[in-house]
């Protein structure tokens, strides 16, 4: 059995979160705990919480400059044998 290469994958299937009672879409809302209001995605940044509970905000530029060894790497921890992979999960190829 041939496995498809990652760059040859077919169309991507996207699933949505739905309310099982009426199939309505479920949306994520971002809420500011201090202002007690909904905020847009554009108002959201990242921050580090210290052991004392203080939040230290970090800009995208500061995050890019952090010396994180896994920021642009994937660690391979194991390989599977062909017999361990269900062909239905992979698809044709």
JSON list of C-alpha atoms in Angstrom, two decimals:
[
{"chain": "A", "resi": 1, "resn": "UNK", "atom": "CA", "xyz": [0.00, 0.00, 0.00]},
{"chain": "A", "resi": 2, "resn": "UNK", "atom": "CA", "xyz": [1.35, 3.40, -0.98]},
{"chain": "A", "resi": 3, "resn": "UNK", "atom": "CA", "xyz": [0.97, 6.26, 1.46]},
{"chain": "A", "resi": 4, "resn": "UNK", "atom": "CA", "xyz": [0.25, 9.70, -0.02]},
{"chain": "A", "resi": 5, "resn": "UNK", "atom": "CA", "xyz": [2.88, 12.36, 0.55]},
{"chain": "A", "resi": 6, "resn": "UNK", "atom": "CA", "xyz": [1.81, 15.27, 2.73]},
{"chain": "A", "resi": 7, "resn": "UNK", "atom": "CA", "xyz": [2.06, 17.68, -0.19]},
{"chain": "A", "resi": 8, "resn": "UNK", "atom": "CA", "xyz": [-0.23, 15.46, -2.28]},
{"chain": "A", "resi": 9, "resn": "UNK", "atom": "CA", "xyz": [-3.10, 15.35, 0.19]},
{"chain": "A", "resi": 10, "resn": "UNK", "atom": "CA", "xyz": [-6.57, 15.83, -1.26]},
{"chain": "A", "resi": 11, "resn": "UNK", "atom": "CA", "xyz": [-9.02, 18.57, -0.37]},
{"chain": "A", "resi": 12, "resn": "UNK", "atom": "CA", "xyz": [-9.04, 19.41, 3.29]},
{"chain": "A", "resi": 13, "resn": "UNK", "atom": "CA", "xyz": [-12.18, 18.49, 5.20]},
{"chain": "A", "resi": 14, "resn": "UNK", "atom": "CA", "xyz": [-13.15, 21.04, 7.84]},
{"chain": "A", "resi": 15, "resn": "UNK", "atom": "CA", "xyz": [-15.53, 20.30, 10.67]},
{"chain": "A", "resi": 16, "resn": "UNK", "atom": "CA", "xyz": [-17.48, 22.84, 12.69]},
{"chain": "A", "resi": 17, "resn": "UNK", "atom": "CA", "xyz": [-18.65, 22.80, 16.27]},
{"chain": "A", "resi": 18, "resn": "UNK", "atom": "CA", "xyz": [-22.42, 22.45, 16.31]},
{"chain": "A", "resi": 19, "resn": "UNK", "atom": "CA", "xyz": [-25.21, 22.39, 18.86]},
{"chain": "A", "resi": 20, "resn": "UNK", "atom": "CA", "xyz": [-26.40, 18.78, 18.73]},
{"chain": "A", "resi": 21, "resn": "UNK", "atom": "CA", "xyz": [-30.04, 19.67, 19.47]},
{"chain": "A", "resi": 22, "resn": "UNK", "atom": "CA", "xyz": [-30.64, 21.93, 16.44]},
{"chain": "A", "resi": 23, "resn": "UNK", "atom": "CA", "xyz": [-27.38, 21.73, 14.40]},
{"chain": "A", "resi": 24, "resn": "UNK", "atom": "CA", "xyz": [-26.72, 25.45, 14.94]},
{"chain": "A", "resi": 25, "resn": "UNK", "atom": "CA", "xyz": [-23.10, 26.56, 14.65]},
{"chain": "A", "resi": 26, "resn": "UNK", "atom": "CA", "xyz": [-21.34, 27.13, 17.95]},
{"chain": "A", "resi": 27, "resn": "UNK", "atom": "CA", "xyz": [-19.07, 30.20, 17.96]},
{"chain": "A", "resi": 28, "resn": "UNK", "atom": "CA", "xyz": [-16.11, 30.98, 20.18]},
{"chain": "A", "resi": 29, "resn": "UNK", "atom": "CA", "xyz": [-16.31, 34.35, 21.87]},
{"chain": "A", "resi": 30, "resn": "UNK", "atom": "CA", "xyz": [-13.38, 36.10, 23.49]},
{"chain": "A", "resi": 31, "resn": "UNK", "atom": "CA", "xyz": [-14.19, 37.78, 26.79]},
{"chain": "A", "resi": 32, "resn": "UNK", "atom": "CA", "xyz": [-12.04, 40.28, 28.70]},
{"chain": "A", "resi": 33, "resn": "UNK", "atom": "CA", "xyz": [-12.26, 39.48, 32.42]},
{"chain": "A", "resi": 34, "resn": "UNK", "atom": "CA", "xyz": [-11.17, 42.98, 33.47]},
{"chain": "A", "resi": 35, "resn": "UNK", "atom": "CA", "xyz": [-13.54, 45.00, 31.24]},
{"chain": "A", "resi": 36, "resn": "UNK", "atom": "CA", "xyz": [-16.28, 42.34, 31.37]},
{"chain": "A", "resi": 37, "resn": "UNK", "atom": "CA", "xyz": [-16.95, 42.61, 27.64]},
{"chain": "A", "resi": 38, "resn": "UNK", "atom": "CA", "xyz": [-16.49, 40.68, 24.41]},
{"chain": "A", "resi": 39, "resn": "UNK", "atom": "CA", "xyz": [-13.31, 41.57, 22.49]},
{"chain": "A", "resi": 40, "resn": "UNK", "atom": "CA", "xyz": [-12.44, 41.05, 18.83]},
{"chain": "A", "resi": 41, "resn": "UNK", "atom": "CA", "xyz": [-9.67, 38.71, 17.73]},
{"chain": "A", "resi": 42, "resn": "UNK", "atom": "CA", "xyz": [-7.62, 41.76, 16.68]},
{"chain": "A", "resi": 43, "resn": "UNK", "atom": "CA", "xyz": [-7.54, 42.95, 20.30]},
{"chain": "A", "resi": 44, "resn": "UNK", "atom": "CA", "xyz": [-6.00, 39.70, 21.53]},
{"chain": "A", "resi": 45, "resn": "UNK", "atom": "CA", "xyz": [-2.31, 39.22, 22.22]},
{"chain": "A", "resi": 46, "resn": "UNK", "atom": "CA", "xyz": [-0.23, 36.78, 24.19]},
{"chain": "A", "resi": 47, "resn": "UNK", "atom": "CA", "xyz": [1.13, 37.04, 27.68]},
{"chain": "A", "resi": 48, "resn": "UNK", "atom": "CA", "xyz": [3.07, 35.03, 30.21]},
{"chain": "A", "resi": 49, "resn": "UNK", "atom": "CA", "xyz": [1.61, 34.48, 33.68]},
{"chain": "A", "resi": 50, "resn": "UNK", "atom": "CA", "xyz": [4.12, 34.54, 36.52]},
{"chain": "A", "resi": 51, "resn": "UNK", "atom": "CA", "xyz": [3.87, 32.29, 39.59]},
{"chain": "A", "resi": 52, "resn": "UNK", "atom": "CA", "xyz": [2.39, 35.26, 41.45]},
{"chain": "A", "resi": 53, "resn": "UNK", "atom": "CA", "xyz": [-0.42, 35.66, 38.91]},
{"chain": "A", "resi": 54, "resn": "UNK", "atom": "CA", "xyz": [0.99, 38.76, 37.16]},
{"chain": "A", "resi": 55, "resn": "UNK", "atom": "CA", "xyz": [0.56, 38.83, 33.36]},
{"chain": "A", "resi": 56, "resn": "UNK", "atom": "CA", "xyz": [3.57, 39.94, 31.28]},
{"chain": "A", "resi": 57, "resn": "UNK", "atom": "CA", "xyz": [2.42, 40.92, 27.76]},
{"chain": "A", "resi": 58, "resn": "UNK", "atom": "CA", "xyz": [4.59, 39.85, 24.80]},
{"chain": "A", "resi": 59, "resn": "UNK", "atom": "CA", "xyz": [4.50, 41.31, 21.30]},
{"chain": "A", "resi": 60, "resn": "UNK", "atom": "CA", "xyz": [4.78, 39.14, 18.18]},
{"chain": "A", "resi": 61, "resn": "UNK", "atom": "CA", "xyz": [8.30, 40.52, 17.64]},
{"chain": "A", "resi": 62, "resn": "UNK", "atom": "CA", "xyz": [9.34, 39.60, 21.19]},
{"chain": "A", "resi": 63, "resn": "UNK", "atom": "CA", "xyz": [7.96, 36.09, 20.70]},
{"chain": "A", "resi": 64, "resn": "UNK", "atom": "CA", "xyz": [9.94, 35.70, 17.43]},
{"chain": "A", "resi": 65, "resn": "UNK", "atom": "CA", "xyz": [13.14, 36.68, 19.27]},
{"chain": "A", "resi": 66, "resn": "UNK", "atom": "CA", "xyz": [12.74, 34.10, 22.05]},
{"chain": "A", "resi": 67, "resn": "UNK", "atom": "CA", "xyz": [15.33, 31.30, 21.80]},
{"chain": "A", "resi": 68, "resn": "UNK", "atom": "CA", "xyz": [12.82, 28.45, 21.71]},
{"chain": "A", "resi": 69, "resn": "UNK", "atom": "CA", "xyz": [14.37, 25.24, 20.38]},
{"chain": "A", "resi": 70, "resn": "UNK", "atom": "CA", "xyz": [11.02, 23.93, 19.09]},
{"chain": "A", "resi": 71, "resn": "UNK", "atom": "CA", "xyz": [9.66, 27.13, 17.54]},
{"chain": "A", "resi": 72, "resn": "UNK", "atom": "CA", "xyz": [10.30, 25.87, 14.00]},
{"chain": "A", "resi": 73, "resn": "UNK", "atom": "CA", "xyz": [10.96, 22.18, 14.54]},
{"chain": "A", "resi": 74, "resn": "UNK", "atom": "CA", "xyz": [9.02, 18.97, 14.80]},
{"chain": "A", "resi": 75, "resn": "UNK", "atom": "CA", "xyz": [10.40, 16.22, 16.99]},
{"chain": "A", "resi": 76, "resn": "UNK", "atom": "CA", "xyz": [9.85, 12.72, 15.60]},
{"chain": "A", "resi": 77, "resn": "UNK", "atom": "CA", "xyz": [9.46, 10.32, 18.48]},
{"chain": "A", "resi": 78, "resn": "UNK", "atom": "CA", "xyz": [8.42, 7.13, 16.70]},
{"chain": "A", "resi": 79, "resn": "UNK", "atom": "CA", "xyz": [7.66, 5.51, 13.38]},
{"chain": "A", "resi": 80, "resn": "UNK", "atom": "CA", "xyz": [4.78, 3.11, 12.75]},
{"chain": "A", "resi": 81, "resn": "UNK", "atom": "CA", "xyz": [4.86, -0.13, 10.83]},
{"chain": "A", "resi": 82, "resn": "UNK", "atom": "CA", "xyz": [2.51, -0.33, 7.83]},
{"chain": "A", "resi": 83, "resn": "UNK", "atom": "CA", "xyz": [0.51, -3.05, 9.60]},
{"chain": "A", "resi": 84, "resn": "UNK", "atom": "CA", "xyz": [-0.21, -0.65, 12.48]},
{"chain": "A", "resi": 85, "resn": "UNK", "atom": "CA", "xyz": [-1.98, 1.87, 10.21]},
{"chain": "A", "resi": 86, "resn": "UNK", "atom": "CA", "xyz": [-5.62, 1.49, 9.25]},
{"chain": "A", "resi": 87, "resn": "UNK", "atom": "CA", "xyz": [-5.80, 2.09, 5.45]},
{"chain": "A", "resi": 88, "resn": "UNK", "atom": "CA", "xyz": [-9.27, 3.59, 5.84]},
{"chain": "A", "resi": 89, "resn": "UNK", "atom": "CA", "xyz": [-7.75, 6.44, 7.84]},
{"chain": "A", "resi": 90, "resn": "UNK", "atom": "CA", "xyz": [-5.25, 7.25, 5.08]},
{"chain": "A", "resi": 91, "resn": "UNK", "atom": "CA", "xyz": [-7.44, 7.02, 2.01]},
{"chain": "A", "resi": 92, "resn": "UNK", "atom": "CA", "xyz": [-6.56, 5.95, -1.51]},
{"chain": "A", "resi": 93, "resn": "UNK", "atom": "CA", "xyz": [-3.05, 6.33, -2.76]}
]
